[in-house]
C-alpha atoms as a printed R data frame, in Angstrom:
    type eleno elety resid chain resno       x       y       z
1   ATOM     1    CA   MET     A     1  93.664 118.274  97.598
2   ATOM     2    CA   SER     A     2  93.865 120.290 100.833
3   ATOM     3    CA   GLY     A     3  94.236 117.106 102.851
4   ATOM     4    CA   ILE     A     4  92.779 115.682 106.024
5   ATOM     5    CA   THR     A     5  92.585 117.711 109.222
6   ATOM     6    CA   VAL     A     6  92.447 116.124 112.666
7   ATOM     7    CA   ILE     A     7  91.208 118.380 115.464
8   ATOM     8    CA   GLY     A     8  92.874 117.314 118.706
9   ATOM     9    CA   SER     A     9  96.033 115.508 119.803
10  ATOM    10    CA   SER     A    10  94.889 112.911 122.305
11  ATOM    11    CA   PHE     A    11  94.255 109.159 122.007
12  ATOM    12    CA   GLY     A    12  91.644 109.159 119.252
13  ATOM    13    CA   ALA     A    13  93.704 111.637 117.240
14  ATOM    14    CA   VAL     A    14  97.006 109.708 117.356
15  ATOM    15    CA   SER     A    15  95.178 106.467 116.558
16  ATOM    16    CA   ALA     A    16  93.564 108.109 113.530
17  ATOM    17    CA   ILE     A    17  96.924 109.465 112.363
18  ATOM    18    CA   ARG     A    18  98.565 106.046 112.585
19  ATOM    19    CA   ALA     A    19  95.738 104.446 110.635
20  ATOM    20    CA   LEU     A    20  95.690 107.173 107.983
21  ATOM    21    CA   ARG     A    21  99.407 106.923 107.382
22  ATOM    22    CA   LYS     A    22  99.415 103.122 107.396
23  ATOM    23    CA   ARG     A    23  96.900 103.077 104.561
24  ATOM    24    CA   ASP     A    24  98.074 106.133 102.631
25  ATOM    25    CA   ALA     A    25 101.678 107.365 102.695
26  ATOM    26    CA   ARG     A    26 100.952 110.513 100.715
27  ATOM    27    CA   VAL     A    27  97.697 112.056 101.839
28  ATOM    28    CA   PRO     A    28  98.392 115.416 103.550
29  ATOM    29    CA   ILE     A    29  97.543 115.303 107.248
30  ATOM    30    CA   ASN     A    30  97.137 118.427 109.371
31  ATOM    31    CA   VAL     A    31  96.611 118.469 113.140
32  ATOM    32    CA   LEU     A    32  95.001 121.415 114.874
33  ATOM    33    CA   ALA     A    33  95.545 121.444 118.656
34  ATOM    34    CA   PRO     A    34  96.677 123.898 121.355
35  ATOM    35    CA   LYS     A    35 100.010 122.082 121.847
36  ATOM    36    CA   PRO     A    36 101.884 119.252 120.092
37  ATOM    37    CA   GLU     A    37 101.516 116.947 123.072
38  ATOM    38    CA   LEU     A    38  99.421 114.155 124.551
39  ATOM    39    CA   ILE     A    39  98.658 113.931 128.270
40  ATOM    40    CA   TYR     A    40  98.527 110.307 129.385
41  ATOM    41    CA   ASN     A    41  95.424 110.874 131.493
42  ATOM    42    CA   ALA     A    42  95.050 107.261 132.610
43  ATOM    43    CA   SER     A    43  98.020 107.654 134.978
44  ATOM    44    CA   LEU     A    44  96.960 110.934 136.594
45  ATOM    45    CA   ILE     A    45  95.545 108.782 139.418
46  ATOM    46    CA   TRP     A    46  99.111 107.990 140.502
47  ATOM    47    CA   VAL     A    47 100.274 111.604 140.862
48  ATOM    48    CA   PRO     A    48  98.589 112.360 144.234
49  ATOM    49    CA   THR     A    49 100.370 109.449 145.961
50  ATOM    50    CA   GLY     A    50 103.731 110.222 144.324
51  ATOM    51    CA   LEU     A    51 103.955 107.157 142.074
52  ATOM    52    CA   ARG     A    52 104.115 109.411 139.011
53  ATOM    53    CA   ARG     A    53 105.339 112.934 138.431
54  ATOM    54    CA   GLY     A    54 103.051 115.068 136.324
55  ATOM    55    CA   ASN     A    55 105.585 115.955 133.657
56  ATOM    56    CA   ALA     A    56 106.296 112.269 133.014
57  ATOM    57    CA   LEU     A    57 102.734 112.048 131.661
58  ATOM    58    CA   ARG     A    58 103.222 114.950 129.243
59  ATOM    59    CA   VAL     A    59 104.236 113.316 125.944
60  ATOM    60    CA   PRO     A    60 105.685 115.654 123.261
61  ATOM    61    CA   LEU     A    61 104.415 114.712 119.807
62  ATOM    62    CA   GLN     A    62 106.817 116.605 117.550
63  ATOM    63    CA   ASP     A    63 108.774 113.454 116.697
64  ATOM    64    CA   PHE     A    64 105.583 111.437 116.255
65  ATOM    65    CA   PHE     A    65 104.273 114.045 113.817
66  ATOM    66    CA   ALA     A    66 107.573 114.117 111.947
67  ATOM    67    CA   ARG     A    67 107.642 110.315 111.573
68  ATOM    68    CA   HIS     A    68 104.122 110.355 110.168
69  ATOM    69    CA   ASN     A    69 104.665 113.416 107.976
70  ATOM    70    CA   VAL     A    70 102.033 115.459 109.802
71  ATOM    71    CA   ARG     A    71 101.801 119.244 109.755
72  ATOM    72    CA   PHE     A    72 101.015 120.616 113.215
73  ATOM    73    CA   ILE     A    73  99.008 123.840 113.531
74  ATOM    74    CA   ALA     A    74  98.821 125.480 116.955
75  ATOM    75    CA   GLY     A    75  95.353 126.726 117.806
76  ATOM    76    CA   ARG     A    76  91.857 125.834 118.886
77  ATOM    77    CA   ALA     A    77  88.845 125.258 116.672
78  ATOM    78    CA   CYS     A    78  86.052 127.738 117.278
79  ATOM    79    CA   GLY     A    79  83.678 126.974 114.404
80  ATOM    80    CA   LEU     A    80  83.061 125.422 111.010
81  ATOM    81    CA   GLU     A    81  81.881 126.748 107.671
82  ATOM    82    CA   GLU     A    82  80.863 125.197 104.361
83  ATOM    83    CA   ALA     A    83  79.575 121.984 105.950
84  ATOM    84    CA   GLY     A    84  82.885 121.229 107.634
85  ATOM    85    CA   ARG     A    85  85.266 122.057 104.784
86  ATOM    86    CA   ARG     A    86  86.511 125.199 106.509
87  ATOM    87    CA   ILE     A    87  87.672 125.350 110.146
88  ATOM    88    CA   LEU     A    88  87.758 128.650 112.033
89  ATOM    89    CA   THR     A    89  90.307 128.988 114.827
90  ATOM    90    CA   ASP     A    90  90.536 131.129 117.933
91  ATOM    91    CA   ASP     A    91  93.447 133.146 116.519
92  ATOM    92    CA   GLY     A    92  91.725 134.032 113.267
93  ATOM    93    CA   GLN     A    93  93.098 131.276 111.034
94  ATOM    94    CA   THR     A    94  90.908 129.656 108.395
95  ATOM    95    CA   LEU     A    95  91.861 126.092 107.521
96  ATOM    96    CA   GLU     A    96  90.550 124.250 104.498
97  ATOM    97    CA   ASN     A    97  90.206 120.470 104.428
98  ATOM    98    CA   ALA     A    98  89.049 117.666 102.160
99  ATOM    99    CA   GLY     A    99  88.138 115.498 105.139
100 ATOM   100    CA   LEU     A   100  87.790 116.116 108.865
101 ATOM   101    CA   ILE     A   101  88.218 113.987 112.002
102 ATOM   102    CA   ILE     A   102  87.046 115.646 115.213
103 ATOM   103    CA   ALA     A   103  88.942 114.288 118.228
104 ATOM   104    CA   SER     A   104  88.908 117.314 120.521
105 ATOM   105    CA   GLY     A   105  87.639 115.559 123.627
106 ATOM   106    CA   ALA     A   106  84.907 116.479 126.087
107 ATOM   107    CA   ARG     A   107  84.663 118.881 129.003
108 ATOM   108    CA   HIS     A   108  83.342 118.562 132.522
109 ATOM   109    CA   ILE     A   109  79.979 120.007 133.508
110 ATOM   110    CA   LYS     A   110  80.844 122.475 136.248
111 ATOM   111    CA   LYS     A   111  77.480 124.045 137.038
112 ATOM   112    CA   LEU     A   112  76.899 122.732 140.539
113 ATOM   113    CA   PRO     A   113  77.034 125.599 143.078
114 ATOM   114    CA   GLY     A   114  80.345 125.699 144.915
115 ATOM   115    CA   ILE     A   115  82.073 123.266 142.579
116 ATOM   116    CA   GLU     A   116  85.193 125.424 142.790
117 ATOM   117    CA   HIS     A   117  85.727 123.830 146.210
118 ATOM   118    CA   ALA     A   118  86.210 120.388 144.633
119 ATOM   119    CA   LEU     A   119  89.275 119.126 142.760
120 ATOM   120    CA   THR     A   120  88.837 117.066 139.581
121 ATOM   121    CA   ILE     A   121  91.662 114.635 138.784
122 ATOM   122    CA   CYS     A   122  90.916 114.514 135.041
123 ATOM   123    CA   ASP     A   123  91.251 118.288 134.700
124 ATOM   124    CA   GLY     A   124  94.902 117.500 133.999
125 ATOM   125    CA   ILE     A   125  98.379 117.504 135.467
126 ATOM   126    CA   GLU     A   126  97.936 120.715 137.443
127 ATOM   127    CA   ALA     A   127  94.801 119.360 139.127
128 ATOM   128    CA   ALA     A   128  96.525 116.080 139.977
129 ATOM   129    CA   GLU     A   129  99.457 117.978 141.489
130 ATOM   130    CA   ALA     A   130  97.061 120.170 143.475
131 ATOM   131    CA   ILE     A   131  95.464 117.026 144.924
132 ATOM   132    CA   GLN     A   132  98.931 115.732 145.805
133 ATOM   133    CA   ALA     A   133  99.817 118.952 147.589
134 ATOM   134    CA   ARG     A   134  96.570 118.970 149.573
135 ATOM   135    CA   LEU     A   135  96.807 115.283 150.447
136 ATOM   136    CA   GLN     A   136 100.406 115.371 151.572
137 ATOM   137    CA   GLY     A   137  99.726 118.484 153.623
138 ATOM   138    CA   MET     A   138  97.086 116.665 155.694
139 ATOM   139    CA   SER     A   139  97.764 114.759 158.902
140 ATOM   140    CA   GLY     A   140  94.176 113.540 159.200
141 ATOM   141    CA   GLY     A   141  90.554 114.408 158.481
142 ATOM   142    CA   THR     A   142  87.817 113.436 156.040
143 ATOM   143    CA   ILE     A   143  88.283 113.000 152.297
144 ATOM   144    CA   ALA     A   144  85.134 112.786 150.160
145 ATOM   145    CA   PHE     A   145  85.354 111.109 146.740
146 ATOM   146    CA   GLY     A   146  82.527 111.202 144.218
147 ATOM   147    CA   PHE     A   147  81.340 111.417 140.650
148 ATOM   148    CA   ALA     A   148  78.190 112.264 138.728
149 ATOM   149    CA   GLY     A   149  76.903 112.023 135.165
150 ATOM   150    CA   ASN     A   150  75.210 114.115 132.513
151 ATOM   151    CA   PRO     A   151  71.444 114.052 133.187
152 ATOM   152    CA   ASN     A   152  70.759 114.454 129.463
153 ATOM   153    CA   GLU     A   153  73.115 111.647 128.411
154 ATOM   154    CA   PRO     A   154  73.586 108.905 131.016
155 ATOM   155    CA   ALA     A   155  76.596 107.383 129.243
156 ATOM   156    CA   ALA     A   156  78.573 110.635 129.632
157 ATOM   157    CA   VAL     A   157  80.150 109.685 132.930
158 ATOM   158    CA   ARG     A   158  83.713 108.870 133.922
159 ATOM   159    CA   GLY     A   159  83.675 107.039 137.228
160 ATOM   160    CA   GLY     A   160  86.641 104.678 136.828
161 ATOM   161    CA   PRO     A   161  89.342 107.221 137.782
162 ATOM   162    CA   MET     A   162  87.457 108.069 140.978
163 ATOM   163    CA   PHE     A   163  87.330 104.425 142.062
164 ATOM   164    CA   GLU     A   164  91.069 104.217 141.358
165 ATOM   165    CA   LEU     A   165  91.827 107.453 143.197
166 ATOM   166    CA   LEU     A   166  89.783 106.245 146.174
167 ATOM   167    CA   PHE     A   167  91.422 102.815 146.422
168 ATOM   168    CA   GLY     A   168  94.879 104.173 145.603
169 ATOM   169    CA   ILE     A   169  94.774 106.804 148.325
170 ATOM   170    CA   GLU     A   170  93.393 104.278 150.823
171 ATOM   171    CA   THR     A   171  96.285 101.924 150.021
172 ATOM   172    CA   TRP     A   172  98.811 104.764 150.289
173 ATOM   173    CA   LEU     A   173  97.420 105.820 153.679
174 ATOM   174    CA   ARG     A   174  97.794 102.261 154.968
175 ATOM   175    CA   ARG     A   175 101.334 101.988 153.614
176 ATOM   176    CA   THR     A   176 102.314 105.242 155.277
177 ATOM   177    CA   ARG     A   177 100.575 104.203 158.522
178 ATOM   178    CA   GLN     A   178  98.137 107.106 158.427
179 ATOM   179    CA   ARG     A   179  94.906 105.266 157.632
180 ATOM   180    CA   GLY     A   180  93.614 105.508 161.186
181 ATOM   181    CA   ASN     A   181  93.743 109.301 161.012
182 ATOM   182    CA   PHE     A   182  91.458 109.554 157.984
183 ATOM   183    CA   ARG     A   183  87.775 109.029 157.272
184 ATOM   184    CA   LEU     A   184  87.086 108.207 153.616
185 ATOM   185    CA   VAL     A   185  83.612 108.690 152.135
186 ATOM   186    CA   PHE     A   186  82.455 107.802 148.633
187 ATOM   187    CA   PHE     A   187  79.369 109.613 147.289
188 ATOM   188    CA   SER     A   188  77.334 109.519 144.090
189 ATOM   189    CA   PRO     A   189  73.795 110.430 143.050
190 ATOM   190    CA   ALA     A   190  73.597 106.929 141.522
191 ATOM   191    CA   ALA     A   191  72.433 104.181 143.854
192 ATOM   192    CA   THR     A   192  74.676 101.701 142.030
193 ATOM   193    CA   PRO     A   193  77.638 103.753 140.755
194 ATOM   194    CA   GLY     A   194  79.723 102.305 137.941
195 ATOM   195    CA   GLU     A   195  76.890 100.439 136.203
196 ATOM   196    CA   ARG     A   196  78.630 100.598 132.815
197 ATOM   197    CA   LEU     A   197  81.250  98.227 134.217
198 ATOM   198    CA   GLY     A   198  78.544  95.624 134.793
199 ATOM   199    CA   ALA     A   199  76.579  94.424 137.827
200 ATOM   200    CA   ARG     A   200  79.335  92.103 139.079
201 ATOM   201    CA   ALA     A   201  81.901  94.899 138.957
202 ATOM   202    CA   VAL     A   202  79.642  97.294 140.883
203 ATOM   203    CA   ALA     A   203  78.997  94.698 143.560
204 ATOM   204    CA   GLY     A   204  82.718  93.993 143.803
205 ATOM   205    CA   LEU     A   205  83.646  97.664 144.078
206 ATOM   206    CA   LEU     A   206  81.094  98.310 146.823
207 ATOM   207    CA   ALA     A   207  82.241  95.194 148.680
208 ATOM   208    CA   THR     A   208  85.834  96.414 148.463
209 ATOM   209    CA   MET     A   209  84.805  99.757 149.947
210 ATOM   210    CA   GLN     A   210  83.112  98.003 152.849
211 ATOM   211    CA   ARG     A   211  86.118  95.749 153.417
212 ATOM   212    CA   ARG     A   212  88.476  98.738 153.441
213 ATOM   213    CA   GLY     A   213  86.344 100.739 155.861
214 ATOM   214    CA   ILE     A   214  85.217 103.300 153.284
215 ATOM   215    CA   GLU     A   215  81.809 104.859 153.987
216 ATOM   216    CA   THR     A   216  79.271 105.345 151.184
217 ATOM   217    CA   HIS     A   217  76.588 107.970 150.570
218 ATOM   218    CA   LEU     A   218  74.700 106.842 147.478
219 ATOM   219    CA   GLY     A   219  71.497 107.545 145.572
220 ATOM   220    CA   HIS     A   220  71.023 111.157 146.624
221 ATOM   221    CA   LYS     A   221  70.981 114.106 144.211
222 ATOM   222    CA   LEU     A   222  73.834 116.548 144.719
223 ATOM   223    CA   VAL     A   223  72.778 120.044 145.812
224 ATOM   224    CA   ARG     A   224  75.975 122.057 146.296
225 ATOM   225    CA   PHE     A   225  79.526 122.055 147.602
226 ATOM   226    CA   GLU     A   226  81.033 124.218 150.290
227 ATOM   227    CA   GLU     A   227  84.686 124.511 151.246
228 ATOM   228    CA   ARG     A   228  84.294 121.768 153.834
229 ATOM   229    CA   ALA     A   229  81.048 120.037 152.926
230 ATOM   230    CA   VAL     A   230  79.168 118.128 150.245
231 ATOM   231    CA   HIS     A   231  75.421 118.739 150.406
232 ATOM   232    CA   THR     A   232  72.936 116.271 148.916
233 ATOM   233    CA   GLU     A   233  69.179 115.843 149.110
234 ATOM   234    CA   GLY     A   234  69.855 112.931 151.471
235 ATOM   235    CA   GLY     A   235  72.100 114.799 153.881
236 ATOM   236    CA   SER     A   236  75.541 116.398 154.062
237 ATOM   237    CA   ILE     A   237  79.096 115.114 154.284
238 ATOM   238    CA   SER     A   238  81.650 117.141 156.221
239 ATOM   239    CA   ALA     A   239  84.978 116.975 154.379
240 ATOM   240    CA   ASP     A   240  88.437 118.493 154.605
241 ATOM   241    CA   LEU     A   241  89.172 117.573 150.973
242 ATOM   242    CA   ILE     A   242  86.606 117.039 148.200
243 ATOM   243    CA   LEU     A   243  87.610 115.075 145.099
244 ATOM   244    CA   PHE     A   244  84.848 115.032 142.488
245 ATOM   245    CA   MET     A   245  84.401 114.021 138.851
246 ATOM   246    CA   PRO     A   246  81.485 115.861 137.181
247 ATOM   247    CA   GLY     A   247  79.602 114.458 134.231
248 ATOM   248    CA   LEU     A   248  80.813 115.144 130.695
249 ATOM   249    CA   THR     A   249  79.489 117.213 127.827
250 ATOM   250    CA   GLY     A   250  80.802 118.028 124.363
251 ATOM   251    CA   PRO     A   251  83.594 120.534 123.659
252 ATOM   252    CA   ALA     A   252  82.562 124.177 123.880
253 ATOM   253    CA   TRP     A   253  83.466 124.988 120.283
254 ATOM   254    CA   VAL     A   254  80.917 122.593 118.760
255 ATOM   255    CA   GLN     A   255  77.935 124.141 120.506
256 ATOM   256    CA   ASP     A   256  77.499 126.866 117.855
257 ATOM   257    CA   SER     A   257  79.217 125.016 115.010
258 ATOM   258    CA   GLY     A   258  76.074 123.969 113.193
259 ATOM   259    CA   LEU     A   259  76.967 120.304 113.733
260 ATOM   260    CA   PRO     A   260  74.154 118.012 114.926
261 ATOM   261    CA   LEU     A   261  74.362 117.568 118.679
262 ATOM   262    CA   SER     A   262  72.973 114.978 121.073
263 ATOM   263    CA   PRO     A   263  70.850 115.979 124.100
264 ATOM   264    CA   GLY     A   264  74.021 115.891 126.200
265 ATOM   265    CA   GLY     A   265  75.901 118.317 123.936
266 ATOM   266    CA   PHE     A   266  78.088 115.864 121.988
267 ATOM   267    CA   VAL     A   267  78.546 115.672 118.220
268 ATOM   268    CA   ARG     A   268  76.237 113.012 116.817
269 ATOM   269    CA   ALA     A   269  77.757 110.107 114.892
270 ATOM   270    CA   ASP     A   270  76.325 107.187 112.967
271 ATOM   271    CA   ALA     A   271  77.563 103.594 113.100
272 ATOM   272    CA   GLN     A   272  80.488 104.453 110.774
273 ATOM   273    CA   LEU     A   273  81.414 107.461 112.987
274 ATOM   274    CA   ARG     A   274  80.209 109.945 110.352
275 ATOM   275    CA   VAL     A   275  78.620 113.223 111.429
276 ATOM   276    CA   PRO     A   276  75.182 113.402 109.765
277 ATOM   277    CA   GLY     A   277  74.826 116.261 107.317
278 ATOM   278    CA   CYS     A   278  78.570 116.953 107.188
279 ATOM   279    CA   ALA     A   279  80.245 115.247 104.231
280 ATOM   280    CA   ARG     A   280  83.573 113.521 104.930
281 ATOM   281    CA   CYS     A   281  83.355 114.537 108.584
282 ATOM   282    CA   TYR     A   282  83.908 112.073 111.446
283 ATOM   283    CA   VAL     A   283  83.969 112.296 115.232
284 ATOM   284    CA   VAL     A   284  85.903 109.983 117.574
285 ATOM   285    CA   GLY     A   285  86.491 109.705 121.294
286 ATOM   286    CA   ASP     A   286  84.854 111.768 124.003
287 ATOM   287    CA   ALA     A   287  83.659 114.531 121.657
288 ATOM   288    CA   GLY     A   288  81.065 112.257 120.064
289 ATOM   289    CA   SER     A   289  77.752 110.651 120.866
290 ATOM   290    CA   HIS     A   290  78.141 107.307 119.142
291 ATOM   291    CA   ALA     A   291  75.785 104.541 118.171
292 ATOM   292    CA   GLY     A   292  76.143 101.574 120.494
293 ATOM   293    CA   PRO     A   293  75.063 100.025 123.794
294 ATOM   294    CA   ASP     A   294  74.208 102.230 126.761
295 ATOM   295    CA   TRP     A   295  77.434 101.176 128.498
296 ATOM   296    CA   MET     A   296  79.612 102.436 125.616
297 ATOM   297    CA   PRO     A   297  82.679 103.747 127.447
298 ATOM   298    CA   LYS     A   298  84.262 107.158 127.148
299 ATOM   299    CA   GLN     A   299  87.835 105.978 127.600
300 ATOM   300    CA   ALA     A   300  91.149 105.976 125.722
301 ATOM   301    CA   HIS     A   301  90.770 102.412 124.436
302 ATOM   302    CA   MET     A   302  87.414 103.165 122.807
303 ATOM   303    CA   ALA     A   303  88.853 106.365 121.300
304 ATOM   304    CA   ASP     A   304  91.727 104.348 119.813
305 ATOM   305    CA   LEU     A   305  89.294 101.917 118.175
306 ATOM   306    CA   GLN     A   306  87.154 104.751 116.843
307 ATOM   307    CA   GLY     A   307  90.148 106.684 115.522
308 ATOM   308    CA   ALA     A   308  91.319 103.712 113.456
309 ATOM   309    CA   ALA     A   309  87.834 103.022 112.072
310 ATOM   310    CA   ALA     A   310  87.192 106.679 111.211
311 ATOM   311    CA   ALA     A   311  90.510 106.936 109.362
312 ATOM   312    CA   ALA     A   312  89.702 103.899 107.202
313 ATOM   313    CA   ASN     A   313  86.208 105.179 106.448
314 ATOM   314    CA   LEU     A   314  87.395 108.673 105.542
315 ATOM   315    CA   LEU     A   315  90.027 107.367 103.148
316 ATOM   316    CA   ASP     A   316  87.409 105.140 101.520
317 ATOM   317    CA   GLU     A   317  85.094 108.128 101.128
318 ATOM   318    CA   LEU     A   318  87.847 110.204  99.544
319 ATOM   319    CA   ALA     A   319  88.449 107.325  97.124
320 ATOM   320    CA   GLY     A   320  84.773 107.230  96.165
321 ATOM   321    CA   LYS     A   321  83.957 104.089  98.174
322 ATOM   322    CA   ALA     A   322  81.245 103.562 100.761
323 ATOM   323    CA   PRO     A   323  82.599 103.578 104.338
324 ATOM   324    CA   THR     A   324  81.989 100.253 106.095
325 ATOM   325    CA   GLN     A   325  84.210 100.159 109.186
326 ATOM   326    CA   ILE     A   326  82.466 100.062 112.572
327 ATOM   327    CA   ALA     A   327  84.420 100.434 115.814
328 ATOM   328    CA   PRO     A   328  83.432  97.551 118.086
329 ATOM   329    CA   ALA     A   329  81.918  98.529 121.428
330 ATOM   330    CA   GLU     A   330  84.561  97.320 123.852
331 ATOM   331    CA   LEU     A   331  85.186  98.299 127.444
332 ATOM   332    CA   VAL     A   332  88.610  97.311 128.745
333 ATOM   333    CA   CYS     A   333  89.984  98.784 131.950
334 ATOM   334    CA   ILE     A   334  91.984  97.933 135.032
335 ATOM   335    CA   VAL     A   335  90.545  99.530 138.160
336 ATOM   336    CA   ASP     A   336  93.846 100.062 139.944
337 ATOM   337    CA   SER     A   337  94.386 100.154 143.712
338 ATOM   338    CA   LEU     A   338  98.215 100.438 143.945
339 ATOM   339    CA   ASP     A   339  98.333  97.012 145.584
340 ATOM   340    CA   GLY     A   340  96.525  95.219 142.754
341 ATOM   341    CA   GLY     A   341  93.634  95.768 140.412
342 ATOM   342    CA   THR     A   342  90.420  94.520 138.867
343 ATOM   343    CA   LEU     A   343  90.306  93.843 135.137
344 ATOM   344    CA   VAL     A   344  86.925  94.616 133.594
345 ATOM   345    CA   TYR     A   345  86.288  93.491 130.014
346 ATOM   346    CA   ARG     A   346  82.933  93.934 128.299
347 ATOM   347    CA   THR     A   347  81.628  93.592 124.755
348 ATOM   348    CA   GLU     A   348  78.112  93.117 123.416
349 ATOM   349    CA   THR     A   349  78.523  89.340 123.732
350 ATOM   350    CA   ARG     A   350  81.023  88.812 126.567
351 ATOM   351    CA   SER     A   351  81.745  90.039 130.066
352 ATOM   352    CA   LEU     A   352  84.786  89.272 132.199
353 ATOM   353    CA   LEU     A   353  85.862  90.325 135.681
354 ATOM   354    CA   LEU     A   354  89.214  89.291 137.175
355 ATOM   355    CA   ARG     A   355  91.107  90.457 140.265
356 ATOM   356    CA   SER     A   356  94.839  90.089 140.761
357 ATOM   357    CA   ARG     A   357  97.827  91.797 142.339
358 ATOM   358    CA   LEU     A   358  99.461  91.479 138.920
359 ATOM   359    CA   PHE     A   359  97.093  93.981 137.327
360 ATOM   360    CA   HIS     A   360  98.828  96.955 138.953
361 ATOM   361    CA   PRO     A   361 102.221  96.201 137.327
362 ATOM   362    CA   ALA     A   362 100.338  95.284 134.122
363 ATOM   363    CA   LYS     A   363  98.765  98.735 134.008
364 ATOM   364    CA   ARG     A   364 102.162 100.364 134.553
365 ATOM   365    CA   TRP     A   365 103.671  98.205 131.788
366 ATOM   366    CA   PHE     A   366 100.946  99.241 129.347
367 ATOM   367    CA   GLU     A   367 101.537 102.920 130.180
368 ATOM   368    CA   ARG     A   368 105.269 102.614 129.429
369 ATOM   369    CA   ARG     A   369 104.573 100.729 126.188
370 ATOM   370    CA   TYR     A   370 102.020 103.277 124.950
371 ATOM   371    CA   ILE     A   371 104.179 106.287 125.738
372 ATOM   372    CA   ALA     A   372 107.330 104.669 124.296
373 ATOM   373    CA   ALA     A   373 105.514 104.028 121.008
374 ATOM   374    CA   LEU     A   374 104.640 107.718 120.741
375 ATOM   375    CA   ARG     A   375 108.146 108.849 121.595
376 ATOM   376    CA   GLY     A   376 109.567 106.496 118.934
């Protein structure tokens, strides 16, 4: 057997690897990714204010792969053949597999005119460091924070990091006694941004903005960016620094792969995370359009749950059994503000919202625990 191939090396991928190896000590596992590393994206929000250094969030995975007897292959997928059994790579390799887990993440939609004038925190360490350099080089002015979604797939939005970046920078400005020199504006084409967190969370976030003296510009379609302005159908915002999170779409390589895609450009998946029409092929994390409620999050925790379920289902399929595992729809996040945080927990039957100063150290503790487990 040619083994199982996992495309990607982020949260859904490492979760799938753990689950595969826990259930089967012998099955060959191959990982195809540009580098043997994981970027702990959840903590990028702390780089601009100096709480984290970028390289501390770059987690080498060589030891993790060695402990789990995984063969790493450097490269990027660029296509599939034979209904998923053959992977084509950007450097001309052809990789055979008996089963496939796609965990290659999503990409930001950067079509808005002038978007090169905005910085996107989730673009990675370099973007976070660029925000830090710009922020710490300012003595005053206006900072505009915003996010948008994918018009063809409303769930393909990542607003949480922008709330955290906004509140974190506001806290940092107060701590450094600069707050009076800065105007902070939050913008979004949504009238009630952050709806996937639940109505109570949205109301709480907007109330926090008002309490902290943060202006809002909501419910107006974005038109374009300029170097010092955000233009919407409801008016313009003058800004010295623009921090913006675009909506998400699927990875570029799947667009011509022959895989079934959702209207928003993601790989379709059924309740068991299988890709329809592609035998023994699964998709986890941000790359997929998954069955579930309309608030289904695109976040690391959901990718972890999906990675574990996909691994179990794939091994069952390879053993001739029907896959039955379903990743529960579960949103768990701490909206951090440096001086505290808001815990948001949501399932199809429960919803919880708690605020505490303890949630900031709790989020830092979880980061250390997650990274330490990968380092071994």
